[in-house]
Amino acid sequence: MLLLSKADIKKVFTMKDAVEADKEAFRLVVEGKCDAPIRTNIQAPKHEGSFLFMPAYVEEMDTASLKVVDIFPHNIDQGLPTSPAQVFLIDGKNGIVKAVLDGTYVTQIRTGAATGAAFDLLAKKDCRIGALIGTGGQAAAQLEAMLTVRKLEEVRVFDMNPERAQAFAATMQEELEEYGAKVVAAVSSDEAVEGADLLVTVTPSSRPVFDASKVKEGATVSCVGAYQPHMQEMDPAILTRASKIYFDSEEAVLSESGDILIPLADGTITKEDFTGDLGQLIKGQIPGRESDEEIIVFETVGVAAQDLMAAKAIYDRAVEAGIGMNWE
């Protein structure tokens, strides 16, 4: 069994690689080739956390995976990951675990890559300003994803904790210097959002974190954080302004995300307003962006196929490169 750390993974797997792996995962989902039951979610109310178990199996690849990921938002106050995780890659021919990967990093990069895939497929070609709301454990990968698929001049970062936003912006400016964008801390959500071509929200909020009226025409919005029915970081008014609404998986979103479940329940939108899954777009079954004036929304809660495809690609590259530690 191969043990692969974050450092190992970074040697063989880039954000660009992750975006392509996610696209393939989304295609497999809509083709029905990935058996991935809706994740098991066990609440830990004492600590405002949850334990998530996400299995997946692709028969034609003879590969299965299981991710154990735990969401504890208050970990950030202790300098701990907010979503510690492990991914087990399993040989589909014999059931033997071939690898254990740092699931925290796999989750970060594949979740960022979902936004990257959506922006790559749906955003205007000429995007200059990005906005990122939230600076928790998933934020760095979200930022790198938007910089990977579009050449941005500036990304404005907002967090309810101003010191954390400033520290995050400074760190990202240094770590992502190669992309050539200026990363700045915004003093308000409005300041971050106004004029932004790309907007990402990645928070555990139960109330909207931006004002939909501030979103410019032509913007593409990716909402990432609302993985439970009571969570709602998206201003529902953006759904009525949007020309198109896409999901990583409509089934998963309608099982979990308050961003969509709440406005559905109160009649702000209906299912007739949905455009479809990103995998359907990849397969040419539904339209993409049709003008530079359209506002487009992407809602993602994550599907286990993403973990499987990322883990398989990482494992194959690590074996080829002789990376990782073998555990007999």
Coordinates of C-alpha atoms in Angstrom, one line a residue:
M1 CA 0.0 0.0 0.0
L2 CA 1.3 3.4 -1.0
L3 CA 1.1 6.3 1.4
L4 CA 0.9 9.7 -0.3
S5 CA 1.3 13.0 1.6
K6 CA 0.4 16.5 0.5
A7 CA 4.1 17.1 -0.5
D8 CA 4.1 13.8 -2.6
I9 CA 0.9 14.8 -4.3
K10 CA 2.1 18.3 -5.2
K11 CA 5.1 16.8 -6.9
V12 CA 3.0 14.9 -9.5
F13 CA -0.4 16.7 -9.6
T14 CA -1.2 20.3 -10.5
M15 CA -4.4 22.3 -10.4
K16 CA -4.6 22.1 -14.1
D17 CA -4.4 18.3 -13.8
A18 CA -7.2 18.4 -11.2
V19 CA -9.5 20.5 -13.4
E20 CA -9.2 17.9 -16.1
A21 CA -9.8 15.0 -13.6
D22 CA -12.9 16.8 -12.3
K23 CA -14.2 17.2 -15.9
E24 CA -13.8 13.5 -16.4
A25 CA -15.5 12.8 -13.1
F26 CA -18.5 14.9 -14.0
R27 CA -18.8 13.1 -17.4
L28 CA -18.8 9.7 -15.6
V29 CA -21.5 10.9 -13.3
V30 CA -23.9 11.9 -16.0
E31 CA -23.2 8.8 -18.0
G32 CA -24.1 6.7 -14.9
K33 CA -20.7 5.0 -14.9
C34 CA -19.8 5.9 -11.4
D35 CA -21.7 4.1 -8.6
A36 CA -21.5 6.7 -5.8
P37 CA -24.2 6.7 -3.2
I38 CA -25.1 10.1 -1.6
R39 CA -22.6 10.6 1.2
T40 CA -23.3 9.5 4.7
N41 CA -23.4 12.6 7.0
I42 CA -23.1 12.1 10.7
Q43 CA -23.6 15.2 12.8
A44 CA -21.3 16.2 15.7
P45 CA -23.5 19.0 17.2
K46 CA -21.4 19.4 20.3
H47 CA -18.6 20.8 18.1
E48 CA -20.7 22.1 15.2
G49 CA -19.0 19.5 13.0
S50 CA -19.9 16.5 10.9
F51 CA -18.4 13.3 9.7
L52 CA -18.8 12.5 6.0
F53 CA -18.2 9.1 4.2
M54 CA -18.0 9.1 0.4
P55 CA -17.7 5.9 -1.5
A56 CA -17.3 5.5 -5.3
Y57 CA -16.8 2.7 -7.8
V58 CA -16.2 2.8 -11.5
E59 CA -16.5 -0.7 -13.0
E60 CA -14.9 0.1 -16.3
M61 CA -11.8 1.3 -14.5
D62 CA -11.7 -1.5 -11.9
T63 CA -11.3 1.2 -9.3
A64 CA -13.1 2.1 -6.1
S65 CA -12.4 4.8 -3.5
L66 CA -13.6 5.8 -0.1
K67 CA -13.1 9.3 1.4
V68 CA -13.5 9.9 5.1
V69 CA -13.8 13.7 5.5
D70 CA -14.7 15.5 8.7
I71 CA -15.9 19.1 8.6
F72 CA -15.1 21.1 11.8
P73 CA -15.3 24.9 11.0
H74 CA -13.9 25.9 14.4
N75 CA -10.6 24.1 13.7
I76 CA -9.4 27.2 11.9
D77 CA -9.2 29.0 15.3
Q78 CA -6.7 26.3 16.5
G79 CA -4.6 26.4 13.3
L80 CA -6.0 23.0 12.3
P81 CA -7.5 22.0 8.9
T82 CA -11.3 22.6 8.8
S83 CA -11.8 19.4 6.7
P84 CA -9.3 16.7 7.8
A85 CA -9.6 13.7 5.5
Q86 CA -8.1 10.5 4.1
V87 CA -8.8 9.0 0.7
F88 CA -8.5 5.2 0.2
L89 CA -7.9 4.0 -3.3
I90 CA -9.1 0.4 -3.8
D91 CA -8.3 -2.1 -6.5
G92 CA -11.6 -3.0 -8.1
K93 CA -10.4 -6.4 -9.1
N94 CA -9.6 -7.7 -5.6
G95 CA -10.8 -5.2 -3.0
I96 CA -7.3 -4.4 -1.8
V97 CA -6.4 -0.9 -0.7
K98 CA -3.7 0.3 -3.0
A99 CA -3.1 3.7 -1.6
V100 CA -4.0 6.1 1.3
L101 CA -3.8 9.7 0.3
D102 CA -3.8 12.9 2.2
G103 CA -7.5 13.5 1.8
T104 CA -7.4 17.0 3.1
Y105 CA -5.3 18.1 0.2
V106 CA -7.2 15.9 -2.3
T107 CA -10.4 17.5 -1.1
Q108 CA -9.0 21.0 -1.4
I109 CA -7.6 20.5 -4.9
R110 CA -10.5 18.6 -6.4
T111 CA -13.0 21.1 -4.8
G112 CA -11.1 24.0 -6.2
A113 CA -10.9 22.2 -9.5
A114 CA -14.8 22.0 -9.6
T115 CA -14.8 25.8 -9.6
G116 CA -12.0 25.7 -12.1
A117 CA -13.9 23.4 -14.4
A118 CA -17.0 25.5 -14.2
F119 CA -15.1 28.8 -14.9
D120 CA -13.1 27.1 -17.7
L121 CA -16.3 26.0 -19.4
L122 CA -18.7 28.9 -18.5
A123 CA -16.8 32.1 -17.8
K124 CA -16.2 34.8 -20.3
K125 CA -12.8 34.5 -22.0
D126 CA -11.8 38.0 -21.0
C127 CA -11.9 38.0 -17.2
R128 CA -9.8 40.4 -15.2
I129 CA -11.2 40.7 -11.7
G130 CA -11.9 37.8 -9.3
A131 CA -13.6 37.8 -5.9
L132 CA -13.3 35.2 -3.1
I133 CA -15.5 35.3 0.0
G134 CA -14.1 33.0 2.7
T135 CA -10.5 32.2 3.7
G136 CA -10.9 28.8 5.4
G137 CA -9.3 25.5 4.5
Q138 CA -10.8 25.3 1.0
A139 CA -10.0 28.9 0.0
A140 CA -6.5 28.6 -1.3
A141 CA -7.4 26.0 -3.9
Q142 CA -10.4 28.0 -5.0
L143 CA -8.2 31.0 -5.6
E144 CA -5.6 28.9 -7.5
A145 CA -8.3 27.4 -9.6
M146 CA -9.7 30.7 -10.9
L147 CA -6.1 31.9 -11.6
T148 CA -5.4 28.6 -13.4
V149 CA -8.2 28.9 -15.9
R150 CA -8.4 32.7 -16.4
K151 CA -5.6 35.3 -16.6
L152 CA -6.7 37.7 -13.8
E153 CA -5.2 41.0 -12.9
E154 CA -6.6 41.1 -9.4
V155 CA -8.5 39.0 -6.9
R156 CA -10.3 40.6 -3.9
V157 CA -10.6 38.5 -0.8
F158 CA -13.1 39.1 2.0
D159 CA -13.6 37.4 5.3
M160 CA -15.7 38.3 8.4
N161 CA -12.3 38.4 10.2
P162 CA -10.4 41.2 8.7
E163 CA -7.0 40.1 10.1
R164 CA -7.5 36.7 8.6
A165 CA -8.4 38.1 5.3
Q166 CA -5.3 40.3 5.3
A167 CA -3.0 37.4 6.3
F168 CA -4.6 35.1 3.7
A169 CA -4.1 37.7 0.9
A170 CA -0.5 38.2 1.9
T171 CA 0.3 34.5 2.0
M172 CA -1.5 33.9 -1.3
Q173 CA 0.3 36.8 -3.0
E174 CA 3.5 35.1 -2.2
E175 CA 2.5 31.4 -2.8
L176 CA 0.7 32.1 -6.1
E177 CA 3.1 34.8 -7.4
E178 CA 3.7 32.8 -10.6
Y179 CA 0.1 33.6 -11.8
G180 CA 0.9 37.4 -11.9
A181 CA -2.3 38.5 -10.2
K182 CA -2.6 41.0 -7.3
V183 CA -4.3 39.5 -4.3
V184 CA -5.8 42.1 -2.0
A185 CA -8.0 42.0 1.2
A186 CA -11.4 43.7 0.7
V187 CA -12.9 45.6 3.6
S188 CA -16.4 44.4 2.7
S189 CA -18.3 41.8 0.7
D190 CA -19.6 44.6 -1.6
E191 CA -16.1 45.9 -2.3
A192 CA -15.0 42.4 -3.2
V193 CA -17.9 41.6 -5.5
E194 CA -18.5 44.9 -7.4
G195 CA -16.9 44.7 -10.8
A196 CA -15.8 41.1 -10.4
D197 CA -15.9 38.8 -13.4
L198 CA -15.5 35.7 -11.3
L199 CA -17.0 35.2 -7.8
V200 CA -16.4 32.3 -5.5
T201 CA -18.1 31.8 -2.1
V202 CA -16.6 29.2 0.2
T203 CA -17.9 29.7 3.7
P204 CA -20.0 27.7 6.3
S205 CA -22.5 30.5 6.5
S206 CA -26.3 30.0 7.1
R207 CA -27.1 33.4 5.6
P208 CA -26.1 35.0 2.3
V209 CA -22.6 36.5 2.2
F210 CA -23.0 38.8 -0.8
D211 CA -25.5 41.2 -2.3
A212 CA -26.7 39.9 -5.7
S213 CA -27.4 43.4 -6.9
K214 CA -23.7 44.1 -6.7
V215 CA -22.8 41.3 -9.2
K216 CA -22.0 42.6 -12.6
E217 CA -23.5 41.4 -15.9
G218 CA -21.4 38.7 -17.4
A219 CA -20.2 37.4 -14.1
T220 CA -19.8 33.7 -13.3
V221 CA -20.6 32.7 -9.7
S222 CA -19.4 29.5 -8.0
C223 CA -20.9 28.7 -4.6
V224 CA -19.0 26.0 -2.8
G225 CA -19.6 26.1 1.0
A226 CA -23.3 25.2 1.5
Y227 CA -23.1 21.4 1.9
Q228 CA -26.1 21.1 4.3
P229 CA -29.8 22.1 3.9
H230 CA -29.6 24.9 6.5
M231 CA -26.5 26.5 4.9
Q232 CA -27.1 29.4 2.5
E233 CA -24.1 31.6 1.5
M234 CA -25.7 32.5 -1.9
D235 CA -27.9 35.5 -2.1
P236 CA -31.0 33.8 -3.7
A237 CA -31.6 37.0 -5.8
I238 CA -28.7 36.0 -8.0
L239 CA -30.7 33.0 -9.1
T240 CA -33.4 35.2 -10.6
R241 CA -30.8 37.4 -12.3
A242 CA -28.9 34.3 -13.7
S243 CA -29.5 33.2 -17.3
K244 CA -28.3 29.7 -16.5
I245 CA -27.8 27.5 -13.3
Y246 CA -25.5 24.5 -13.4
F247 CA -24.6 21.9 -10.8
D248 CA -21.8 19.3 -10.3
S249 CA -24.7 16.9 -9.6
E250 CA -28.3 18.1 -9.4
E251 CA -29.1 15.0 -7.3
A252 CA -26.4 15.7 -4.8
V253 CA -27.3 19.4 -4.6
L254 CA -31.0 18.7 -4.0
S255 CA -30.0 16.3 -1.3
E256 CA -27.8 18.8 0.6
S257 CA -27.5 22.4 -0.4
G258 CA -29.5 25.1 1.3
D259 CA -28.3 27.5 -1.5
I260 CA -30.8 25.8 -3.8
L261 CA -33.2 24.0 -1.4
I262 CA -34.2 27.2 0.4
P263 CA -35.1 29.3 -2.7
L264 CA -36.8 26.2 -4.1
A265 CA -39.0 25.9 -1.0
D266 CA -40.0 29.5 -0.9
G267 CA -40.7 29.8 -4.6
T268 CA -37.9 32.1 -5.6
I269 CA -37.0 29.5 -8.3
T270 CA -38.4 26.2 -9.6
K271 CA -36.6 23.2 -11.1
E272 CA -37.6 24.6 -14.5
D273 CA -34.9 27.3 -14.0
F274 CA -32.1 24.7 -13.8
T275 CA -29.9 24.3 -16.8
G276 CA -28.3 21.0 -15.8
D277 CA -25.1 19.3 -14.7
L278 CA -21.7 20.3 -15.8
G279 CA -21.2 16.8 -17.2
Q280 CA -24.1 17.3 -19.5
L281 CA -22.4 20.4 -20.8
I282 CA -19.1 18.5 -21.3
K283 CA -21.0 15.9 -23.3
G284 CA -22.7 18.6 -25.5
Q285 CA -26.2 17.8 -24.2
I286 CA -27.0 21.3 -22.9
P287 CA -25.8 24.8 -23.9
G288 CA -23.0 26.8 -22.2
R289 CA -22.5 30.5 -22.1
E290 CA -24.2 32.2 -25.1
S291 CA -23.2 35.8 -24.5
D292 CA -20.8 37.9 -22.5
E293 CA -23.7 39.6 -20.7
E294 CA -25.2 36.4 -19.1
I295 CA -24.8 35.9 -15.4
I296 CA -24.1 32.2 -14.8
V297 CA -24.4 30.4 -11.4
F298 CA -22.6 27.1 -10.5
E299 CA -23.5 25.3 -7.3
T300 CA -21.2 22.5 -6.1
V301 CA -21.4 20.2 -3.1
G302 CA -18.9 17.7 -4.3
V303 CA -19.3 14.1 -5.6
A304 CA -17.2 11.1 -4.7
A305 CA -16.3 10.6 -8.4
Q306 CA -14.0 13.6 -8.1
D307 CA -12.1 11.9 -5.3
L308 CA -11.8 8.7 -7.2
M309 CA -10.6 10.3 -10.4
A310 CA -8.1 12.6 -8.6
A311 CA -6.8 9.7 -6.4
K312 CA -6.4 7.4 -9.4
A313 CA -4.5 10.0 -11.5
I314 CA -2.3 10.9 -8.5
Y315 CA -1.5 7.2 -7.7
D316 CA -0.6 6.4 -11.3
R317 CA 1.7 9.4 -11.6
A318 CA 3.3 8.7 -8.1
V319 CA 4.0 5.0 -9.1
E320 CA 5.6 6.1 -12.3
A321 CA 7.7 8.7 -10.6
G322 CA 8.6 6.5 -7.6
I323 CA 7.0 9.0 -5.2
G324 CA 5.4 8.1 -1.8
M325 CA 6.1 5.6 1.0
N326 CA 5.3 1.9 0.7
W327 CA 3.6 0.3 3.8
E328 CA 4.0 -3.4 3.8

